[in-house]
Every structure is written in structure tokens, then in C-alpha cells.
Amino acid sequence: MAILITGVAGFIGSYTAKALLEKGKKVIGIDNLNNYYDPALKKARLLQLDKITSGSFQFYKADFSEAQRLNEILKEHDFDQIIHFGAQAGVRYSLINPKAYGESNLMGHLNILELARHRAIAHMVYASSSSVYGNRSLLPFKVESQPDYPVSLYAATKRAGEMMSESYAYLYRMPLTGLRFFTVYGPWGRPDMAMWIFTQSILNHQPIMLFNHGDMQRDFTYIDDIVSGVLGVLAHPPVDDGKEKAGGSINPHSLYNIGNNRPEKLQDMVKLLEQACQRKAIKELRPMQAGDVYATYADITAIKQDIGFEPQTSLKDGIPRFVEWFCHYHDRI
């Protein structure tokens, strides 16, 4: 039976679809191809998926926050798993256009939960975010902690999605798994992320802005490691046995961190980019921005214990791969 993926033209969604298609799975993909960042990149990702399929991939341009449209396009399809990675992304953009986050991350998430409920889905995996932890000083971030003090609307909507999912797991005994992703990077990544912005600026001899005067840390996680975790979790739905799950629920609802389990200093990331680009960065030191956090650091104990997840790619190895892809991609277009 097929697997439904929302946000299939996105960074993580497209990689996940590719991995499933290469395993011989059938994938139904939904994406609204919005202009939060260049839709041409999203379409290019979809072209990559088309190259590896033999009729196993069906794509629909649709907005999952529109329930009627969602149900119309899916009524003729059978699927028993949902990977819900579609969302309005971006911490800083949530300060500018908060309504978009309510529509996509709240109403949209509810629509997918309702779809899963009425279809009696065997397992729904959804994207949360490391941003739910806010500005916690206690590191690393543990899934058992209660991250109820978000510092951005984006983080608040992601935490709300977790709580909505918990209520559905309790009320309808639906197997649900939320994944708190930590600073994902790699080829085909997002243009609004620091890795892309810094690479583009360094190659074009333009200044890069280092917030908090460069004194920040991030748990950078390579895309291949993320997908490995996603597929592992997908194959292990939480059991409705009344026992406590990762994240603390006694309902069939697990929460996992997926990170590299190693925070890296922003300045060290820039040095690796300089080496890969073979150019020096022009740095502009700026104060901390609203909604941003000083550090992220994933405790991955739970996902290690439950599915054997182990990240394989260091920042030193991952950055050259991204820069090489970045240069090829921009030469091509």
C-alpha cells in the first residue's frame, strides 16, 4: 500500500520520498509549492523524484490546510502510513507573517490528524522542531522535558502540533510519532537556512551576518542521517500498551530528537565553509535576533534505544558535500 507524504517538494520530504521510492514503495506526494522560498528549487526536487520512479510516485499540488481539496484528491487513493512534513517553516518569517503559521501548522496539522483518524492509518509520523525547546540553558535537550516556553510563534505552533497529536493518540488510540529535527543541512537544502545563505555570500564576496556576535551553537544534522532516522521510526509505530513512550506519553504517541548529538560553534561552521569555498568570509557581527536561541543540542538517547539510530556524518564531512552540490546546482541554472 502507498505512503502519503505532505511537503514532498520540501528538503526533508523529497529526500524521504526518494529513499522510499528506491526501496520500491509507492508514494503519494502533496505540496502547495508556495513562494516562501524559490519554487524552482522545489520543482527541481520533484524532477529528481520523477527520474527514479516507474509510476510509483503520484504528485498533487495542493494545500493541506484546505480540508475539502485534500479529501477530494485523496478519495481514490489507498495508503496506510502518513509522513506529515509539510509546514510553514522559518523562525524569523513567523514574526512577519504569523497568520501563515496558524493556517499551515495548526489547521493544516489538524486536517492531517483527521485524515489519519478517518482512514485508520497504521502510523503517522510528523515533523516537529528543535525550536520547541526555546532558550533553555540546560543542555542537551531531552525529549522528556516539557518545552512550554517558546520564543517564536513558529516554535509555538510546532509545540501545539505535538499537543494536538497527543490528544488524538489519547482519544482515538492512533499511533503517532513526532520528530524534533535539529538544524538539517545538505544538498538540496533550504535557501533560508544559514548554510545556504553563508555559502552564497562567501562565494559572491558578500558579508555574512553573525548574530549574537557569532557566539552561537547549533546541532547541525546531515540530511542522510535525518532520513535514516525517519525510516527507522516509520517502521516502528508506538504500541498501545499503556507503557511510557519516548517523550513521556502513555498513549501510542512517541516524540524523538533527531540530531547529530554534537553542538558546533557557528564560527567553526564558517571556517569549514571558508575551506570548502576556498574563500574567506566577510563577517558582520550583529546582536541576537528576536525569536532566535543561543544553542541547540540534541539528546538522542531515546531514538538510539528504540530504533538504533546513530548519526554518521560529521560537519567536517557534510559541509564539502553541500558546497559541491551548491556550486553544481547554480552552474546548472
Coordinates of N, CA and C in Angstrom, one line a residue, residues 103-287:
E103 N -2.5 28.9 9.8 CA -3.2 28.2 8.7 C -2.5 26.8 8.4
S104 N -1.2 26.8 8.3 CA -0.5 25.6 7.9 C -0.2 24.7 9.1
N105 N 0.4 25.3 10.1 CA 0.9 24.4 11.2 C -0.1 24.0 12.2
L106 N -1.2 24.8 12.3 CA -2.3 24.4 13.2 C -3.5 23.8 12.5
M107 N -4.2 24.6 11.6 CA -5.3 24.0 10.8 C -4.8 22.9 9.9
G108 N -3.7 23.0 9.3 CA -3.2 22.0 8.4 C -2.9 20.7 9.2
H109 N -2.2 20.9 10.3 CA -1.9 19.7 11.1 C -3.2 19.0 11.6
L110 N -4.2 19.8 12.0 CA -5.5 19.2 12.4 C -6.1 18.4 11.2
N111 N -6.0 19.0 10.0 CA -6.6 18.3 8.8 C -5.9 16.9 8.6
I112 N -4.6 16.9 8.8 CA -3.9 15.6 8.6 C -4.2 14.6 9.7
L113 N -4.4 15.1 10.9 CA -4.8 14.2 12.0 C -6.2 13.6 11.7
E114 N -7.1 14.5 11.2 CA -8.4 14.0 10.9 C -8.4 13.0 9.8
L115 N -7.6 13.2 8.8 CA -7.4 12.3 7.7 C -6.9 11.0 8.2
A116 N -5.9 11.0 9.1 CA -5.4 9.8 9.6 C -6.4 9.0 10.5
R117 N -7.2 9.8 11.2 CA -8.3 9.2 12.0 C -9.3 8.4 11.2
H118 N -9.8 9.1 10.2 CA -10.9 8.6 9.4 C -10.4 7.4 8.4
R119 N -9.1 7.5 8.1 CA -8.6 6.4 7.3 C -8.0 5.2 8.1
A120 N -8.0 5.4 9.4 CA -7.5 4.3 10.3 C -6.0 4.0 10.0
I121 N -5.2 5.0 9.8 CA -3.9 4.9 9.4 C -3.0 4.1 10.4
A122 N -2.2 3.2 9.9 CA -1.4 2.4 10.8 C -0.3 3.2 11.6
H123 N 0.2 4.3 11.0 CA 1.2 5.1 11.7 C 1.3 6.4 10.9
M124 N 1.3 7.5 11.7 CA 1.6 8.8 11.2 C 2.8 9.4 11.9
V125 N 3.8 9.8 11.0 CA 5.0 10.4 11.5 C 4.9 11.9 11.1
Y126 N 5.2 12.8 12.0 CA 5.1 14.2 11.7 C 6.3 15.0 12.2
A127 N 6.5 16.1 11.5 CA 7.7 16.9 11.8 C 7.4 17.9 12.9
S128 N 8.2 17.9 14.0 CA 8.2 18.9 15.0 C 9.5 19.7 14.7
S129 N 10.1 20.2 15.8 CA 11.3 21.1 15.6 C 12.0 21.2 16.9
S130 N 13.3 21.3 16.8 CA 14.1 21.6 18.0 C 13.8 23.0 18.6
S131 N 13.1 23.8 17.8 CA 12.8 25.2 18.3 C 11.8 25.1 19.4
V132 N 11.1 24.0 19.6 CA 10.1 23.9 20.7 C 10.8 24.1 22.1
Y133 N 12.1 23.8 22.1 CA 12.8 23.9 23.4 C 13.1 25.3 23.9
G134 N 12.9 26.3 23.0 CA 13.1 27.7 23.4 C 14.6 27.9 23.8
N135 N 14.7 28.8 24.7 CA 16.1 29.3 25.1 C 16.5 28.6 26.4
R136 N 16.4 27.3 26.4 CA 16.8 26.5 27.6 C 18.3 26.6 27.8
S137 N 18.7 26.8 29.0 CA 20.2 26.8 29.3 C 20.7 25.4 29.6
L138 N 19.8 24.5 30.0 CA 20.2 23.1 30.3 C 20.4 22.3 29.1
L139 N 21.6 21.9 28.8 CA 21.9 21.1 27.6 C 22.4 19.8 28.0
P140 N 22.2 18.7 27.1 CA 21.4 18.7 25.9 C 19.9 18.7 26.1
F141 N 19.2 19.0 25.0 CA 17.7 19.0 25.1 C 17.2 17.6 25.2
K142 N 16.4 17.3 26.2 CA 15.9 15.9 26.3 C 14.4 15.9 26.0
V143 N 14.0 14.8 25.3 CA 12.5 14.7 24.9 C 11.6 14.6 26.1
E144 N 12.2 14.2 27.3 CA 11.3 14.1 28.4 C 11.0 15.4 29.1
S145 N 11.7 16.5 28.8 CA 11.4 17.8 29.3 C 10.2 18.4 28.7
Q146 N 9.5 19.3 29.4 CA 8.3 19.9 28.9 C 8.6 21.3 28.3
P147 N 8.8 21.4 27.0 CA 9.2 22.6 26.4 C 8.0 23.6 26.2
D148 N 7.6 24.2 27.2 CA 6.4 25.0 27.2 C 6.6 26.5 27.2
Y149 N 7.8 26.9 26.8 CA 8.1 28.4 26.8 C 8.8 28.7 25.5
P150 N 8.0 28.7 24.4 CA 8.6 29.0 23.1 C 9.0 30.5 22.9
V151 N 10.0 30.8 22.1 CA 10.4 32.2 21.9 C 10.1 32.6 20.5
S152 N 9.3 31.9 19.8 CA 8.8 32.3 18.5 C 7.5 31.7 18.2
L153 N 6.7 32.3 17.4 CA 5.4 31.7 17.0 C 5.6 30.4 16.3
Y154 N 6.6 30.3 15.4 CA 6.9 29.1 14.8 C 7.0 27.9 15.8
A155 N 7.8 28.2 16.8 CA 8.0 27.1 17.8 C 6.7 26.8 18.6
A156 N 5.9 27.9 18.8 CA 4.6 27.6 19.5 C 3.7 26.8 18.7
T157 N 3.7 27.0 17.4 CA 2.8 26.1 16.5 C 3.3 24.7 16.5
K158 N 4.6 24.5 16.5 CA 5.2 23.2 16.5 C 4.8 22.4 17.8
R159 N 4.9 23.2 18.9 CA 4.6 22.6 20.2 C 3.1 22.3 20.2
A160 N 2.3 23.2 19.7 CA 0.9 22.9 19.6 C 0.5 21.7 18.8
G161 N 1.3 21.5 17.7 CA 1.1 20.3 16.9 C 1.3 19.0 17.7
E162 N 2.4 19.1 18.5 CA 2.6 17.9 19.4 C 1.5 17.6 20.4
M163 N 1.0 18.7 20.9 CA -0.1 18.6 21.9 C -1.4 18.1 21.2
M164 N -1.7 18.6 20.0 CA -2.8 18.1 19.3 C -2.7 16.6 19.0
S165 N -1.5 16.2 18.6 CA -1.3 14.8 18.3 C -1.5 14.0 19.6
E166 N -1.0 14.5 20.7 CA -1.2 13.7 22.0 C -2.7 13.5 22.3
S167 N -3.5 14.5 22.0 CA -4.9 14.4 22.3 C -5.5 13.3 21.4
Y168 N -5.1 13.3 20.1 CA -5.6 12.3 19.2 C -5.2 10.9 19.5
A169 N -3.9 10.8 20.0 CA -3.4 9.5 20.4 C -4.3 9.0 21.6
Y170 N -4.6 9.9 22.5 CA -5.4 9.5 23.7 C -6.9 9.2 23.3
L171 N -7.5 10.1 22.5 CA -8.9 9.9 22.2 C -9.2 8.7 21.3
Y172 N -8.3 8.6 20.2 CA -8.6 7.6 19.2 C -7.6 6.5 19.1
R173 N -6.6 6.5 20.0 CA -5.6 5.4 20.1 C -4.8 5.3 18.8
M174 N -4.6 6.4 18.1 CA -3.8 6.5 16.9 C -2.3 6.4 17.1
P175 N -1.6 5.6 16.4 CA -0.1 5.5 16.5 C 0.5 6.8 15.8
L176 N 1.1 7.6 16.6 CA 1.7 8.9 16.1 C 3.1 9.0 16.6
T177 N 4.0 9.6 15.8 CA 5.4 9.8 16.2 C 5.8 11.2 15.7
G178 N 6.2 12.1 16.6 CA 6.7 13.4 16.3 C 8.2 13.4 16.3
L179 N 8.8 14.1 15.4 CA 10.3 14.2 15.3 C 10.7 15.6 15.4
R180 N 11.6 15.9 16.4 CA 12.1 17.2 16.6 C 13.5 17.3 15.9
F181 N 13.4 17.9 14.7 CA 14.6 17.9 13.8 C 15.6 19.0 14.3
F182 N 16.9 18.8 14.2 CA 17.9 19.8 14.6 C 18.7 20.2 13.4
T183 N 18.5 21.5 13.0 CA 19.3 22.2 12.0 C 19.8 21.2 10.9
V184 N 18.9 20.9 10.0 CA 19.2 19.9 9.0 C 19.9 20.7 7.8
Y185 N 20.9 20.0 7.2 CA 21.6 20.6 6.1 C 22.0 19.5 5.1
G186 N 22.5 19.9 4.0 CA 22.9 19.0 3.0 C 22.5 19.5 1.6
P187 N 22.9 18.7 0.5 CA 22.5 19.0 -0.8 C 20.9 19.1 -0.9
W188 N 20.5 20.0 -1.8 CA 19.1 20.3 -2.0 C 18.4 20.9 -0.8
G189 N 19.2 21.6 0.1 CA 18.7 22.2 1.3 C 17.9 23.5 1.0
R190 N 17.6 24.2 2.1 CA 16.7 25.3 2.0 C 17.5 26.6 1.9
P191 N 17.1 27.5 1.0 CA 17.8 28.8 0.9 C 17.6 29.8 2.0
D192 N 16.7 29.5 3.0 CA 16.5 30.4 4.1 C 17.4 30.0 5.3
M193 N 18.1 28.9 5.1 CA 19.0 28.4 6.2 C 20.4 29.0 6.1
A194 N 21.1 29.1 7.3 CA 22.4 29.8 7.4 C 23.4 29.1 6.4
M195 N 23.4 27.8 6.3 CA 24.4 27.1 5.5 C 24.3 27.6 4.0
W196 N 23.1 27.7 3.5 CA 22.9 28.2 2.1 C 23.3 29.7 2.0
I197 N 22.8 30.5 2.9 CA 23.0 31.9 2.9 C 24.5 32.3 3.0
F198 N 25.2 31.6 3.9 CA 26.6 31.9 4.1 C 27.4 31.4 2.9
T199 N 27.1 30.3 2.4 CA 27.8 29.8 1.2 C 27.6 30.7 0.0
Q200 N 26.4 31.1 -0.2 CA 26.2 32.1 -1.3 C 26.9 33.4 -1.1
S201 N 26.9 33.9 0.1 CA 27.6 35.2 0.3 C 29.1 35.0 0.2
I202 N 29.7 34.0 0.8 CA 31.1 33.8 0.7 C 31.6 33.7 -0.8
L203 N 30.8 32.9 -1.6 CA 31.2 32.7 -3.0 C 31.1 34.0 -3.8
N204 N 30.2 34.9 -3.4 CA 29.9 36.1 -4.1 C 30.7 37.3 -3.4
H205 N 31.6 37.0 -2.5 CA 32.3 38.1 -1.8 C 31.4 39.1 -1.1
Q206 N 30.3 38.6 -0.5 CA 29.4 39.4 0.2 C 29.5 39.1 1.7
P207 N 29.2 40.1 2.6 CA 29.3 39.8 4.0 C 28.2 38.9 4.5
I208 N 28.6 38.1 5.5 CA 27.7 37.3 6.2 C 27.4 37.9 7.6
M209 N 26.1 37.8 8.0 CA 25.7 38.3 9.3 C 25.8 37.2 10.4
L210 N 26.6 37.4 11.4 CA 26.7 36.5 12.5 C 26.0 37.1 13.7
F211 N 24.8 36.5 14.1 CA 24.0 37.1 15.2 C 24.6 36.6 16.5
N212 N 24.2 37.4 17.5 CA 24.8 37.3 18.9 C 26.4 37.4 18.8
H213 N 26.8 38.2 17.8 CA 28.2 38.4 17.6 C 29.0 37.1 17.3
G214 N 28.3 36.2 16.7 CA 28.9 34.9 16.3 C 29.0 33.9 17.4
D215 N 28.5 34.3 18.6 CA 28.6 33.4 19.8 C 27.3 32.5 19.8
M216 N 27.2 31.5 19.0 CA 26.0 30.6 18.9 C 26.5 29.2 18.6
Q217 N 25.7 28.3 19.0 CA 26.0 26.9 18.7 C 24.7 26.2 18.1
R218 N 25.0 25.3 17.2 CA 23.9 24.5 16.6 C 24.3 23.1 16.4
D219 N 23.3 22.2 16.6 CA 23.5 20.8 16.4 C 23.2 20.4 14.9
F220 N 24.1 20.7 14.0 CA 23.9 20.5 12.6 C 23.8 19.0 12.3
T221 N 22.8 18.7 11.5 CA 22.5 17.3 11.3 C 22.3 17.1 9.8
Y222 N 23.1 16.2 9.2 CA 23.2 15.9 7.8 C 21.9 15.2 7.3
I223 N 21.4 15.5 6.1 CA 20.2 15.1 5.6 C 20.1 13.5 5.6
D224 N 21.2 12.9 5.2 CA 21.1 11.4 5.1 C 20.9 10.8 6.5
D225 N 21.4 11.4 7.5 CA 21.2 10.9 8.9 C 19.7 11.1 9.3
I226 N 19.2 12.3 8.9 CA 17.8 12.5 9.2 C 16.9 11.5 8.6
V227 N 17.1 11.2 7.3 CA 16.3 10.2 6.6 C 16.4 8.8 7.2
S228 N 17.6 8.5 7.6 CA 17.8 7.2 8.3 C 16.9 7.1 9.5
G229 N 16.9 8.2 10.3 CA 16.0 8.2 11.5 C 14.6 8.1 11.1
V230 N 14.2 8.9 10.1 CA 12.7 8.9 9.7 C 12.3 7.5 9.3
L231 N 13.1 6.8 8.5 CA 12.7 5.5 8.0 C 12.6 4.5 9.2
G232 N 13.6 4.6 10.1 CA 13.6 3.7 11.2 C 12.4 3.9 12.1
V233 N 12.0 5.1 12.3 CA 10.9 5.4 13.2 C 9.6 5.0 12.5
L234 N 9.5 5.2 11.2 CA 8.3 4.8 10.4 C 8.0 3.3 10.6
A235 N 9.0 2.5 10.6 CA 8.9 1.1 10.7 C 8.6 0.6 12.1
H236 N 8.6 1.5 13.1 CA 8.3 1.1 14.5 C 7.3 2.0 15.1
P237 N 6.0 1.9 14.8 CA 4.9 2.7 15.4 C 4.8 2.4 16.9
P238 N 4.5 3.4 17.7 CA 4.4 3.2 19.1 C 3.2 2.2 19.4
V239 N 3.4 1.3 20.3 CA 2.4 0.3 20.7 C 1.5 0.9 21.7
D240 N 0.2 0.5 21.6 CA -0.8 1.0 22.6 C -0.9 0.0 23.7
D241 N 0.1 0.0 24.6 CA 0.2 -0.9 25.7 C 0.2 -0.3 27.1
G242 N 0.0 1.0 27.1 CA -0.1 1.7 28.4 C 1.3 2.0 29.0
K243 N 2.4 1.6 28.3 CA 3.7 1.9 28.9 C 4.2 3.3 28.4
E244 N 5.1 3.9 29.2 CA 5.5 5.2 28.8 C 6.4 5.2 27.6
K245 N 6.1 6.1 26.6 CA 6.9 6.2 25.4 C 7.9 7.3 25.5
A246 N 8.8 7.3 24.5 CA 9.7 8.5 24.4 C 9.0 9.8 24.4
G247 N 9.3 10.7 25.2 CA 8.6 11.9 25.3 C 7.6 12.0 26.5
G248 N 7.3 10.8 27.1 CA 6.5 10.8 28.3 C 5.1 10.3 28.2
S249 N 4.6 10.1 27.0 CA 3.2 9.7 26.9 C 3.0 8.3 27.2
I250 N 1.8 8.0 27.8 CA 1.4 6.6 28.0 C 0.4 6.1 26.9
N251 N 0.2 7.0 26.0 CA -0.7 6.7 24.8 C 0.2 6.3 23.6
P252 N -0.3 5.9 22.5 CA 0.5 5.5 21.4 C 1.1 6.7 20.6
H253 N 1.9 7.4 21.3 CA 2.5 8.7 20.8 C 3.9 8.9 21.3
S254 N 4.9 8.8 20.4 CA 6.3 9.0 20.7 C 6.8 10.3 20.2
L255 N 7.8 10.8 20.9 CA 8.5 12.0 20.5 C 10.0 11.7 20.5
Y256 N 10.7 12.1 19.4 CA 12.1 11.9 19.4 C 12.9 13.1 18.9
N257 N 14.0 13.3 19.5 CA 15.0 14.2 18.9 C 15.7 13.5 17.8
I258 N 15.9 14.1 16.6 CA 16.8 13.6 15.6 C 17.9 14.7 15.4
G259 N 19.1 14.5 15.9 CA 20.2 15.4 15.8 C 21.5 14.7 15.7
N260 N 22.5 15.5 15.6 CA 23.9 14.9 15.4 C 24.5 14.6 16.8
N261 N 23.8 15.1 17.9 CA 24.3 14.8 19.2 C 25.6 15.5 19.5
R262 N 25.8 16.7 18.8 CA 27.1 17.4 18.9 C 26.9 18.9 18.5
P263 N 26.8 19.8 19.4 CA 26.7 21.2 19.1 C 28.0 21.7 18.5
E264 N 27.9 22.5 17.4 CA 29.1 23.1 16.8 C 29.0 24.6 16.9
K265 N 30.1 25.2 17.2 CA 30.2 26.7 17.2 C 29.9 27.3 15.8
L266 N 29.2 28.3 15.8 CA 28.9 29.0 14.5 C 30.2 29.4 13.8
Q267 N 31.1 29.9 14.5 CA 32.4 30.4 13.9 C 33.1 29.2 13.3
D268 N 33.0 28.0 13.9 CA 33.7 26.8 13.4 C 33.0 26.4 12.1
M269 N 31.7 26.5 12.0 CA 31.0 26.2 10.8 C 31.4 27.1 9.7
V270 N 31.6 28.4 10.0 CA 32.1 29.3 9.0 C 33.5 29.0 8.5
K271 N 34.3 28.6 9.4 CA 35.7 28.2 9.0 C 35.7 27.0 8.0
L272 N 34.8 26.0 8.3 CA 34.7 24.9 7.3 C 34.1 25.3 6.0
L273 N 33.2 26.3 6.0 CA 32.6 26.8 4.8 C 33.7 27.5 4.0
E274 N 34.5 28.3 4.7 CA 35.7 29.0 4.0 C 36.6 28.0 3.3
Q275 N 36.9 26.9 4.0 CA 37.8 25.9 3.4 C 37.1 25.3 2.2
A276 N 35.8 24.9 2.3 CA 35.2 24.3 1.2 C 35.0 25.2 0.0
C277 N 34.7 26.5 0.3 CA 34.6 27.5 -0.8 C 35.9 28.1 -1.3
Q278 N 37.0 27.8 -0.5 CA 38.3 28.4 -0.8 C 38.3 29.9 -0.9
R279 N 37.5 30.5 0.0 CA 37.5 31.9 0.1 C 37.2 32.3 1.6
K280 N 37.7 33.5 1.9 CA 37.5 34.0 3.3 C 36.1 34.7 3.4
A281 N 35.5 34.5 4.5 CA 34.2 35.2 4.7 C 34.4 36.6 5.2
I282 N 33.5 37.5 4.7 CA 33.5 38.9 5.3 C 32.4 38.9 6.4
K283 N 32.8 39.1 7.6 CA 31.9 38.9 8.7 C 31.3 40.2 9.3
E284 N 30.0 40.2 9.5 CA 29.4 41.3 10.2 C 28.8 40.8 11.5
L285 N 29.3 41.3 12.6 CA 28.8 40.8 13.9 C 27.5 41.6 14.3
R286 N 26.5 40.9 14.6 CA 25.2 41.5 14.9 C 24.7 41.0 16.2
P287 N 23.8 41.8 16.9 CA 23.2 41.3 18.2 C 22.2 40.2 17.9

